[in-house]
PDB file of C-alpha atoms in Angstrom:
ATOM      1  CA  UNK A  30     -38.075  14.799  28.278  1.00 44.00           C
ATOM      2  CA  UNK A  31     -38.593  17.925  27.118  1.00 44.00           C
ATOM      3  CA  UNK A  32     -38.433  22.101  27.630  1.00 50.00           C
ATOM      4  CA  UNK A  33     -40.770  24.341  27.774  1.00 50.00           C
ATOM      5  CA  UNK A  34     -38.687  27.304  28.532  1.00 54.00           C
ATOM      6  CA  UNK A  35     -40.440  30.412  25.969  1.00 54.00           C
ATOM      7  CA  UNK A  36     -36.918  32.110  26.855  1.00 60.00           C
ATOM      8  CA  UNK A  37     -35.108  31.029  23.957  1.00 69.00           C
ATOM      9  CA  UNK A  38     -35.542  33.218  20.427  1.00 77.00           C
ATOM     10  CA  UNK A  39     -34.451  32.606  16.882  1.00 75.00           C
ATOM     11  CA  UNK A  40     -34.208  35.329  14.644  1.00 72.00           C
ATOM     12  CA  UNK A  41     -32.938  35.870  11.620  1.00 70.00           C
ATOM     13  CA  UNK A  42     -31.339  39.436  11.421  1.00 71.00           C
ATOM     14  CA  UNK A  43     -29.513  40.609  14.069  1.00 74.00           C
ATOM     15  CA  UNK A  44     -30.291  44.839  13.756  1.00 71.00           C
ATOM     16  CA  UNK A  45     -33.318  43.116  13.390  1.00 69.00           C
ATOM     17  CA  UNK A  46     -33.316  42.185  17.312  1.00 70.00           C
ATOM     18  CA  UNK A  47     -32.514  44.745  19.713  1.00 69.00           C
ATOM     19  CA  UNK A  48     -33.049  42.827  22.679  1.00 80.00           C
ATOM     20  CA  UNK A  49     -30.572  42.251  24.948  1.00 86.00           C
ATOM     21  CA  UNK A  50     -29.463  37.563  26.010  1.00 88.00           C
ATOM     22  CA  UNK A  51     -26.857  37.559  27.566  1.00 92.00           C
ATOM     23  CA  UNK A  52     -25.979  34.285  24.953  1.00 93.00           C
ATOM     24  CA  UNK A  53     -25.780  34.310  21.724  1.00 93.00           C
ATOM     25  CA  UNK A  54     -25.694  31.218  19.864  1.00 94.00           C
ATOM     26  CA  UNK A  55     -24.109  30.947  15.245  1.00 95.00           C
ATOM     27  CA  UNK A  56     -24.596  27.266  14.784  1.00 94.00           C
ATOM     28  CA  UNK A  57     -25.879  24.887  12.583  1.00 93.00           C
ATOM     29  CA  UNK A  58     -28.564  22.127  12.495  1.00 91.00           C
ATOM     30  CA  UNK A  59     -27.755  20.626  15.786  1.00 94.00           C
ATOM     31  CA  UNK A  60     -28.998  24.437  17.139  1.00 92.00           C
ATOM     32  CA  UNK A  61     -31.935  24.384  15.221  1.00 85.00           C
ATOM     33  CA  UNK A  62     -35.513  22.333  16.383  1.00 72.00           C
ATOM     34  CA  UNK A  63     -37.644  20.143  13.895  1.00 62.00           C
ATOM     35  CA  UNK A  64     -40.642  19.173  14.259  1.00 53.00           C
ATOM     36  CA  UNK A  65     -41.443  18.471  17.974  1.00 47.00           C
ATOM     37  CA  UNK A  66     -38.547  17.413  19.332  1.00 52.00           C
ATOM     38  CA  UNK A  67     -38.300  21.013  22.770  1.00 60.00           C
ATOM     39  CA  UNK A  68     -35.303  19.709  24.267  1.00 70.00           C
ATOM     40  CA  UNK A  69     -32.548  21.659  21.583  1.00 87.00           C
ATOM     41  CA  UNK A  70     -29.366  22.222  24.483  1.00 93.00           C
ATOM     42  CA  UNK A  71     -29.928  25.973  24.270  1.00 92.00           C
ATOM     43  CA  UNK A  72     -33.891  25.284  25.575  1.00 89.00           C
ATOM     44  CA  UNK A  73     -31.937  23.217  28.007  1.00 89.00           C
ATOM     45  CA  UNK A  74     -29.698  25.402  28.989  1.00 91.00           C
ATOM     46  CA  UNK A  75     -31.899  28.427  30.036  1.00 89.00           C
ATOM     47  CA  UNK A  76     -33.491  25.526  32.048  1.00 87.00           C
ATOM     48  CA  UNK A  77     -30.477  24.923  34.020  1.00 87.00           C
ATOM     49  CA  UNK A  78     -28.700  27.922  33.795  1.00 86.00           C
ATOM     50  CA  UNK A  79     -31.495  30.437  33.800  1.00 86.00           C
ATOM     51  CA  UNK A  80     -29.944  32.202  31.012  1.00 88.00           C
ATOM     52  CA  UNK A  81     -31.266  33.775  28.384  1.00 88.00           C
ATOM     53  CA  UNK A  82     -30.503  33.175  24.854  1.00 90.00           C
ATOM     54  CA  UNK A  83     -30.222  34.267  21.259  1.00 90.00           C
ATOM     55  CA  UNK A  84     -29.650  32.080  18.131  1.00 91.00           C
ATOM     56  CA  UNK A  85     -28.612  32.579  14.489  1.00 90.00           C
ATOM     57  CA  UNK A  86     -28.438  30.529  10.958  1.00 90.00           C
ATOM     58  CA  UNK A  87     -25.621  30.493  10.247  1.00 90.00           C
ATOM     59  CA  UNK A  88     -26.340  29.641   6.795  1.00 88.00           C
ATOM     60  CA  UNK A  89     -27.828  33.796   6.957  1.00 88.00           C
ATOM     61  CA  UNK A  90     -25.670  35.056   9.740  1.00 89.00           C
ATOM     62  CA  UNK A  91     -22.210  34.941   9.618  1.00 92.00           C
ATOM     63  CA  UNK A  92     -19.713  34.903  12.784  1.00 94.00           C
ATOM     64  CA  UNK A  93     -17.585  37.412  11.090  1.00 94.00           C
ATOM     65  CA  UNK A  94     -21.417  39.770  10.577  1.00 91.00           C
ATOM     66  CA  UNK A  95     -22.852  39.101  14.088  1.00 92.00           C
ATOM     67  CA  UNK A  96     -19.480  40.400  15.331  1.00 94.00           C
ATOM     68  CA  UNK A  97     -19.975  43.813  12.643  1.00 92.00           C
ATOM     69  CA  UNK A  98     -23.960  43.662  12.967  1.00 90.00           C
ATOM     70  CA  UNK A  99     -24.885  47.595  15.280  1.00 87.00           C
ATOM     71  CA  UNK A 100     -27.081  44.598  17.658  1.00 85.00           C
ATOM     72  CA  UNK A 101     -23.147  43.879  18.227  1.00 90.00           C
ATOM     73  CA  UNK A 102     -21.424  46.692  19.421  1.00 89.00           C
ATOM     74  CA  UNK A 103     -24.697  48.164  20.982  1.00 88.00           C
ATOM     75  CA  UNK A 104     -26.072  44.933  22.882  1.00 89.00           C
ATOM     76  CA  UNK A 105     -22.634  42.215  22.863  1.00 92.00           C
ATOM     77  CA  UNK A 106     -23.549  39.470  24.999  1.00 93.00           C
ATOM     78  CA  UNK A 107     -21.761  37.847  27.078  1.00 93.00           C
ATOM     79  CA  UNK A 108     -21.075  35.185  25.894  1.00 95.00           C
ATOM     80  CA  UNK A 109     -21.128  33.803  21.896  1.00 96.00           C
ATOM     81  CA  UNK A 110     -21.387  30.592  20.682  1.00 97.00           C
ATOM     82  CA  UNK A 111     -20.238  30.090  17.184  1.00 98.00           C
ATOM     83  CA  UNK A 112     -21.526  25.884  16.413  1.00 97.00           C
ATOM     84  CA  UNK A 113     -20.927  24.334  13.312  1.00 97.00           C
ATOM     85  CA  UNK A 114     -20.783  20.245  12.333  1.00 96.00           C
ATOM     86  CA  UNK A 115     -17.414  18.386  12.903  1.00 96.00           C
ATOM     87  CA  UNK A 116     -16.837  17.440   9.371  1.00 94.00           C
ATOM     88  CA  UNK A 117     -17.026  21.433   8.018  1.00 95.00           C
ATOM     89  CA  UNK A 118     -13.291  21.898   9.792  1.00 94.00           C
ATOM     90  CA  UNK A 119     -12.139  21.880   6.466  1.00 91.00           C
ATOM     91  CA  UNK A 120     -14.296  24.742   5.467  1.00 93.00           C
ATOM     92  CA  UNK A 121     -13.470  26.211   8.226  1.00 95.00           C
ATOM     93  CA  UNK A 122      -9.232  25.887   7.817  1.00 94.00           C
ATOM     94  CA  UNK A 123     -10.155  27.666   3.866  1.00 93.00           C
ATOM     95  CA  UNK A 124     -11.304  30.879   5.901  1.00 94.00           C
ATOM     96  CA  UNK A 125      -7.238  30.779   7.821  1.00 94.00           C
ATOM     97  CA  UNK A 126      -5.654  33.795   7.611  1.00 94.00           C
ATOM     98  CA  UNK A 127      -2.364  33.713   6.151  1.00 93.00           C
ATOM     99  CA  UNK A 128      -0.672  34.002   9.514  1.00 95.00           C
ATOM    100  CA  UNK A 129      -1.957  32.164  11.960  1.00 94.00           C
ATOM    101  CA  UNK A 130      -2.507  34.761  15.185  1.00 94.00           C
ATOM    102  CA  UNK A 131      -1.906  33.782  18.621  1.00 94.00           C
ATOM    103  CA  UNK A 132      -4.696  33.746  20.851  1.00 94.00           C
ATOM    104  CA  UNK A 133      -5.516  36.843  22.521  1.00 91.00           C
ATOM    105  CA  UNK A 134      -6.379  37.450  26.107  1.00 85.00           C
ATOM    106  CA  UNK A 135      -7.757  40.437  26.549  1.00 84.00           C
ATOM    107  CA  UNK A 136     -10.205  41.772  30.761  1.00 79.00           C
ATOM    108  CA  UNK A 137     -13.098  40.378  30.378  1.00 82.00           C
ATOM    109  CA  UNK A 138     -16.269  40.959  32.129  1.00 81.00           C
ATOM    110  CA  UNK A 139     -17.309  38.367  34.783  1.00 78.00           C
ATOM    111  CA  UNK A 140     -19.659  35.660  33.071  1.00 76.00           C
ATOM    112  CA  UNK A 141     -23.731  35.952  33.435  1.00 75.00           C
ATOM    113  CA  UNK A 142     -24.588  34.339  36.946  1.00 75.00           C
ATOM    114  CA  UNK A 143     -25.939  30.570  36.744  1.00 81.00           C
ATOM    115  CA  UNK A 144     -29.069  30.443  38.953  1.00 73.00           C
ATOM    116  CA  UNK A 145     -29.396  26.994  39.657  1.00 65.00           C
ATOM    117  CA  UNK A 146     -27.232  23.338  38.020  1.00 55.00           C
ATOM    118  CA  UNK A 147     -29.015  21.358  39.353  1.00 56.00           C
ATOM    119  CA  UNK A 148     -31.513  18.579  37.065  1.00 55.00           C
ATOM    120  CA  UNK A 149     -34.653  19.291  37.023  1.00 52.00           C
ATOM    121  CA  UNK A 150     -38.740  17.415  35.552  1.00 50.00           C
ATOM    122  CA  UNK A 151     -38.589  18.054  32.229  1.00 49.00           C
ATOM    123  CA  UNK A 152     -41.119  15.566  31.701  1.00 47.00           C
ATOM    124  CA  UNK A 153     -41.232  12.728  29.084  1.00 45.00           C
ATOM    125  CA  UNK A 154     -40.478  13.127  24.814  1.00 44.00           C
ATOM    126  CA  UNK A 155     -41.789   9.724  23.213  1.00 47.00           C
ATOM    127  CA  UNK A 156     -40.330   9.491  19.705  1.00 47.00           C
ATOM    128  CA  UNK A 157     -43.697   9.568  17.297  1.00 43.00           C
ATOM    129  CA  UNK A 158     -44.883   6.256  15.588  1.00 44.00           C
ATOM    130  CA  UNK A 159     -46.819   6.762  12.592  1.00 39.00           C
ATOM    131  CA  UNK A 160     -48.456  10.087  12.332  1.00 36.00           C
ATOM    132  CA  UNK A 161     -48.670  11.085  15.589  1.00 40.00           C
ATOM    133  CA  UNK A 162     -46.895  14.075  15.250  1.00 46.00           C
ATOM    134  CA  UNK A 163     -47.045  15.756  11.367  1.00 46.00           C
ATOM    135  CA  UNK A 164     -44.186  17.277  11.257  1.00 47.00           C
ATOM    136  CA  UNK A 165     -41.882  14.936  12.904  1.00 46.00           C
ATOM    137  CA  UNK A 166     -42.847  11.808   9.963  1.00 47.00           C
ATOM    138  CA  UNK A 167     -42.531  14.913   7.561  1.00 46.00           C
ATOM    139  CA  UNK A 168     -39.107  15.148   8.233  1.00 49.00           C
ATOM    140  CA  UNK A 169     -38.687  11.523   9.015  1.00 48.00           C
ATOM    141  CA  UNK A 170     -39.489  10.392   5.953  1.00 48.00           C
ATOM    142  CA  UNK A 171     -37.860  13.591   3.752  1.00 51.00           C
ATOM    143  CA  UNK A 172     -34.648  12.007   5.380  1.00 51.00           C
ATOM    144  CA  UNK A 173     -35.265   8.343   4.317  1.00 49.00           C
ATOM    145  CA  UNK A 174     -35.757   9.293   1.189  1.00 48.00           C
ATOM    146  CA  UNK A 175     -32.900  12.001   0.400  1.00 51.00           C
ATOM    147  CA  UNK A 176     -30.344  10.230   2.514  1.00 47.00           C
ATOM    148  CA  UNK A 177     -31.122   6.643  -0.743  1.00 48.00           C
ATOM    149  CA  UNK A 178     -28.016   8.733  -2.421  1.00 50.00           C
ATOM    150  CA  UNK A 179     -26.261  10.996   0.805  1.00 77.00           C
ATOM    151  CA  UNK A 180     -26.453   7.893   3.840  1.00 83.00           C
ATOM    152  CA  UNK A 181     -25.314   5.053   4.433  1.00 89.00           C
ATOM    153  CA  UNK A 182     -26.482   2.030   6.663  1.00 92.00           C
ATOM    154  CA  UNK A 183     -23.192  -0.220   8.197  1.00 93.00           C
ATOM    155  CA  UNK A 184     -23.761  -2.975  11.259  1.00 95.00           C
ATOM    156  CA  UNK A 185     -22.132  -1.826  13.806  1.00 95.00           C
ATOM    157  CA  UNK A 186     -21.054  -4.526  16.156  1.00 95.00           C
ATOM    158  CA  UNK A 187     -23.223  -3.511  19.555  1.00 95.00           C
ATOM    159  CA  UNK A 188     -26.643  -3.153  20.038  1.00 94.00           C
ATOM    160  CA  UNK A 189     -27.145  -0.968  23.126  1.00 94.00           C
ATOM    161  CA  UNK A 190     -26.918   2.341  21.640  1.00 95.00           C
ATOM    162  CA  UNK A 191     -30.214   3.548  20.494  1.00 94.00           C
ATOM    163  CA  UNK A 192     -33.476   2.615  21.518  1.00 91.00           C
ATOM    164  CA  UNK A 193     -35.044   1.433  17.811  1.00 89.00           C
ATOM    165  CA  UNK A 194     -35.676  -2.379  16.833  1.00 88.00           C
ATOM    166  CA  UNK A 195     -32.616  -2.660  14.284  1.00 88.00           C
ATOM    167  CA  UNK A 196     -30.750  -0.779  16.884  1.00 90.00           C
ATOM    168  CA  UNK A 197     -27.167  -2.849  15.340  1.00 92.00           C
ATOM    169  CA  UNK A 198     -27.383  -0.839  12.718  1.00 93.00           C
ATOM    170  CA  UNK A 199     -25.976   3.012  12.036  1.00 94.00           C
ATOM    171  CA  UNK A 200     -27.883   5.077   9.504  1.00 93.00           C
ATOM    172  CA  UNK A 201     -25.028   7.888   8.442  1.00 93.00           C
ATOM    173  CA  UNK A 202     -23.978  10.872   6.719  1.00 91.00           C
ATOM    174  CA  UNK A 203     -21.670   9.626   3.776  1.00 90.00           C
ATOM    175  CA  UNK A 204     -19.383  13.387   2.974  1.00 91.00           C
ATOM    176  CA  UNK A 205     -18.792  12.161   6.745  1.00 92.00           C
ATOM    177  CA  UNK A 206     -15.780  10.826   5.017  1.00 91.00           C
ATOM    178  CA  UNK A 207     -14.758  14.220   2.741  1.00 90.00           C
ATOM    179  CA  UNK A 208     -12.532  15.096   6.339  1.00 90.00           C
ATOM    180  CA  UNK A 209     -10.109  12.189   6.197  1.00 91.00           C
ATOM    181  CA  UNK A 210      -9.350  13.305   2.793  1.00 91.00           C
ATOM    182  CA  UNK A 211      -7.285  16.260   4.276  1.00 92.00           C
ATOM    183  CA  UNK A 212      -3.613  16.338   6.316  1.00 92.00           C
ATOM    184  CA  UNK A 213      -3.541  16.811   9.377  1.00 94.00           C
ATOM    185  CA  UNK A 214      -2.088  20.583   9.244  1.00 93.00           C
ATOM    186  CA  UNK A 215      -4.910  21.715   7.138  1.00 91.00           C
ATOM    187  CA  UNK A 216      -7.015  20.772   9.662  1.00 93.00           C
ATOM    188  CA  UNK A 217      -5.492  22.389  11.810  1.00 95.00           C
ATOM    189  CA  UNK A 218      -5.464  25.932   9.994  1.00 96.00           C
ATOM    190  CA  UNK A 219      -8.611  25.022  11.389  1.00 96.00           C
ATOM    191  CA  UNK A 220      -7.596  26.466  15.226  1.00 96.00           C
ATOM    192  CA  UNK A 221      -6.577  29.510  13.258  1.00 96.00           C
ATOM    193  CA  UNK A 222      -9.862  30.646  11.682  1.00 97.00           C
ATOM    194  CA  UNK A 223     -11.335  29.839  15.298  1.00 97.00           C
ATOM    195  CA  UNK A 224      -8.176  32.246  17.184  1.00 97.00           C
ATOM    196  CA  UNK A 225      -9.560  35.166  14.730  1.00 97.00           C
ATOM    197  CA  UNK A 226     -12.544  34.462  15.625  1.00 97.00           C
ATOM    198  CA  UNK A 227     -12.720  34.964  19.402  1.00 97.00           C
ATOM    199  CA  UNK A 228      -9.562  37.599  19.243  1.00 96.00           C
ATOM    200  CA  UNK A 229     -12.326  39.956  17.741  1.00 96.00           C
ATOM    201  CA  UNK A 230     -15.551  39.198  19.055  1.00 96.00           C
ATOM    202  CA  UNK A 231     -13.767  39.000  22.554  1.00 95.00           C
ATOM    203  CA  UNK A 232     -11.926  42.506  21.755  1.00 94.00           C
ATOM    204  CA  UNK A 233     -15.232  44.578  23.158  1.00 93.00           C
ATOM    205  CA  UNK A 234     -13.779  42.869  26.988  1.00 93.00           C
ATOM    206  CA  UNK A 235     -17.348  42.035  27.499  1.00 93.00           C
ATOM    207  CA  UNK A 236     -17.849  39.113  25.694  1.00 95.00           C
ATOM    208  CA  UNK A 237     -16.533  36.026  25.729  1.00 95.00           C
ATOM    209  CA  UNK A 238     -16.416  33.535  23.010  1.00 96.00           C
ATOM    210  CA  UNK A 239     -17.019  29.507  23.365  1.00 97.00           C
ATOM    211  CA  UNK A 240     -16.770  27.451  20.144  1.00 98.00           C
ATOM    212  CA  UNK A 241     -18.796  24.587  19.864  1.00 98.00           C
ATOM    213  CA  UNK A 242     -17.931  21.448  16.855  1.00 98.00           C
ATOM    214  CA  UNK A 243     -20.980  18.879  16.837  1.00 97.00           C
ATOM    215  CA  UNK A 244     -19.245  15.536  15.627  1.00 97.00           C
ATOM    216  CA  UNK A 245     -20.341  13.558  13.411  1.00 97.00           C
ATOM    217  CA  UNK A 246     -22.265  10.751  14.010  1.00 97.00           C
ATOM    218  CA  UNK A 247     -19.702   8.802  12.919  1.00 96.00           C
ATOM    219  CA  UNK A 248     -16.795   9.592  15.072  1.00 96.00           C
ATOM    220  CA  UNK A 249     -18.652   8.184  18.483  1.00 97.00           C
ATOM    221  CA  UNK A 250     -20.302   5.093  17.176  1.00 97.00           C
ATOM    222  CA  UNK A 251     -17.364   4.512  14.421  1.00 95.00           C
ATOM    223  CA  UNK A 252     -15.415   2.364  16.121  1.00 96.00           C
ATOM    224  CA  UNK A 253     -18.613   0.248  16.485  1.00 96.00           C
ATOM    225  CA  UNK A 254     -18.698  -0.206  12.675  1.00 96.00           C
ATOM    226  CA  UNK A 255     -17.708  -4.461  12.291  1.00 95.00           C
ATOM    227  CA  UNK A 256     -16.617  -3.536   9.638  1.00 94.00           C
ATOM    228  CA  UNK A 257     -14.924   0.155   8.918  1.00 91.00           C
ATOM    229  CA  UNK A 258     -16.707   1.554   5.483  1.00 91.00           C
ATOM    230  CA  UNK A 259     -13.545   2.575   3.121  1.00 89.00           C
ATOM    231  CA  UNK A 260     -11.938   6.033   3.508  1.00 90.00           C
ATOM    232  CA  UNK A 261     -12.892   6.322   7.538  1.00 91.00           C
ATOM    233  CA  UNK A 262     -10.264   6.223   9.936  1.00 91.00           C
ATOM    234  CA  UNK A 263     -10.006   6.660  14.139  1.00 91.00           C
ATOM    235  CA  UNK A 264      -8.920  10.363  14.055  1.00 92.00           C
ATOM    236  CA  UNK A 265      -9.130  12.968  16.400  1.00 94.00           C
ATOM    237  CA  UNK A 266      -9.968  16.234  14.110  1.00 94.00           C
ATOM    238  CA  UNK A 267     -11.149  18.357  16.923  1.00 95.00           C
ATOM    239  CA  UNK A 268      -8.172  18.207  18.721  1.00 95.00           C
ATOM    240  CA  UNK A 269      -5.632  18.750  15.709  1.00 95.00           C
ATOM    241  CA  UNK A 270      -7.190  22.812  15.763  1.00 96.00           C
ATOM    242  CA  UNK A 271      -7.470  22.445  19.335  1.00 93.00           C
ATOM    243  CA  UNK A 272      -4.896  25.912  20.365  1.00 91.00           C
ATOM    244  CA  UNK A 273      -3.770  26.457  24.575  1.00 92.00           C
ATOM    245  CA  UNK A 274      -6.189  29.624  25.297  1.00 94.00           C
ATOM    246  CA  UNK A 275      -8.982  28.705  21.935  1.00 96.00           C
ATOM    247  CA  UNK A 276     -12.135  28.359  23.766  1.00 96.00           C
ATOM    248  CA  UNK A 277     -13.282  25.390  22.488  1.00 97.00           C
ATOM    249  CA  UNK A 278     -15.733  22.206  24.394  1.00 96.00           C
ATOM    250  CA  UNK A 279     -14.667  18.400  23.430  1.00 95.00           C
ATOM    251  CA  UNK A 280     -18.704  16.511  23.105  1.00 97.00           C
ATOM    252  CA  UNK A 281     -16.451  14.668  21.096  1.00 96.00           C
ATOM    253  CA  UNK A 282     -15.468  13.164  24.334  1.00 96.00           C
ATOM    254  CA  UNK A 283     -18.157  13.751  26.052  1.00 96.00           C
ATOM    255  CA  UNK A 284     -19.976  11.832  23.946  1.00 97.00           C
ATOM    256  CA  UNK A 285     -18.266   8.414  23.064  1.00 97.00           C
ATOM    257  CA  UNK A 286     -18.155   8.503  26.900  1.00 96.00           C
ATOM    258  CA  UNK A 287     -21.217   8.090  26.531  1.00 96.00           C
ATOM    259  CA  UNK A 288     -21.920   6.076  24.031  1.00 96.00           C
ATOM    260  CA  UNK A 289     -19.000   3.457  26.036  1.00 96.00           C
ATOM    261  CA  UNK A 290     -20.770   3.543  28.015  1.00 96.00           C
ATOM    262  CA  UNK A 291     -23.955   2.730  26.671  1.00 94.00           C
ATOM    263  CA  UNK A 292     -26.709   5.112  26.725  1.00 94.00           C
ATOM    264  CA  UNK A 293     -29.155   5.081  23.993  1.00 94.00           C
ATOM    265  CA  UNK A 294     -29.853   7.329  21.511  1.00 94.00           C
ATOM    266  CA  UNK A 295     -27.198  10.091  22.582  1.00 95.00           C
ATOM    267  CA  UNK A 296     -27.932  10.512  18.156  1.00 95.00           C
ATOM    268  CA  UNK A 297     -31.352   9.797  16.570  1.00 92.00           C
ATOM    269  CA  UNK A 298     -32.209   6.845  15.714  1.00 92.00           C
ATOM    270  CA  UNK A 299     -33.303   7.839  11.991  1.00 87.00           C
ATOM    271  CA  UNK A 300     -31.462  11.322  11.382  1.00 89.00           C
ATOM    272  CA  UNK A 301     -27.361  12.174  12.101  1.00 91.00           C
ATOM    273  CA  UNK A 302     -28.396  14.750  14.792  1.00 92.00           C
ATOM    274  CA  UNK A 303     -28.443  14.669  18.194  1.00 94.00           C
ATOM    275  CA  UNK A 304     -31.177  12.908  20.497  1.00 92.00           C
ATOM    276  CA  UNK A 305     -32.069  14.587  24.234  1.00 90.00           C
ATOM    277  CA  UNK A 306     -29.180  12.887  26.093  1.00 92.00           C
ATOM    278  CA  UNK A 307     -26.551  15.100  23.197  1.00 95.00           C
ATOM    279  CA  UNK A 308     -27.988  17.942  23.438  1.00 94.00           C
ATOM    280  CA  UNK A 309     -28.923  17.502  27.471  1.00 93.00           C
ATOM    281  CA  UNK A 310     -24.718  17.079  27.156  1.00 95.00           C
ATOM    282  CA  UNK A 311     -24.219  20.208  25.287  1.00 96.00           C
ATOM    283  CA  UNK A 312     -26.087  22.611  28.069  1.00 94.00           C
ATOM    284  CA  UNK A 313     -24.336  21.151  30.529  1.00 94.00           C
ATOM    285  CA  UNK A 314     -20.952  21.806  28.840  1.00 95.00           C
ATOM    286  CA  UNK A 315     -21.808  25.260  28.306  1.00 95.00           C
ATOM    287  CA  UNK A 316     -22.972  25.306  31.766  1.00 93.00           C
ATOM    288  CA  UNK A 317     -19.078  23.795  32.689  1.00 92.00           C
ATOM    289  CA  UNK A 318     -16.863  26.679  30.648  1.00 93.00           C
ATOM    290  CA  UNK A 319     -19.338  29.634  32.841  1.00 90.00           C
ATOM    291  CA  UNK A 320     -18.426  27.907  35.979  1.00 88.00           C
ATOM    292  CA  UNK A 321     -15.274  27.412  35.920  1.00 82.00           C
TER     293      UNK A 321
END
């Protein structure tokens, strides 16, 4: 499926953007388009809900900087989404304040109205073959070369999780293992940092703050390893961060259930990012948050 929605914008600097958007995203590569994959979760969210959004790359715009920007003060969004990949939890923990703050509950204006929540016909997306898409092909080749030192391919005990010929193999990023080196108490500090962000973001009484943690690929598929790699654990890292009042989407639950049910290409076979199903579930999870 392909989204053709044009109401989604990607920007570099908040103060250069004067338009109001009901949804603002500060995210990593899970929130930015790659090649011709026009099915990012923000596009799907706009298709399903009618809500426009703008996305900033967290490599260049920190959440704190966006909240402190003139743009945020002048045009605060109804929803601010902070998205990052799960393996960055230990980095988020390093940013936690000395005293872990309680989550405050300021008076918030109503969420933006979702105009539709039904599935719509988005057309068909086919993974490129050969040189069908130059940008896709370059991205694929770059990944294969780059991943020679940064990825692994391990056998799975299932063959129904990907549409590729080698569907019983998992390509995954070796840094997924880094988070297992940290104690539970260290990872829990990430919840303190996110609580701090939520408190300052929502202090204007107009903006809701939502954390979207993109599960590592091994979090969803690692339980199906034929032989678990050294250092890998089936461990609920995102659960360690969750605190009362903290708005976190448990995408790990929804994506794991989809994999258990044999849904193919939740993540791309030749990449560590979501396929269409992953983006679709992320978009619908945001709608669930807004409507409940």
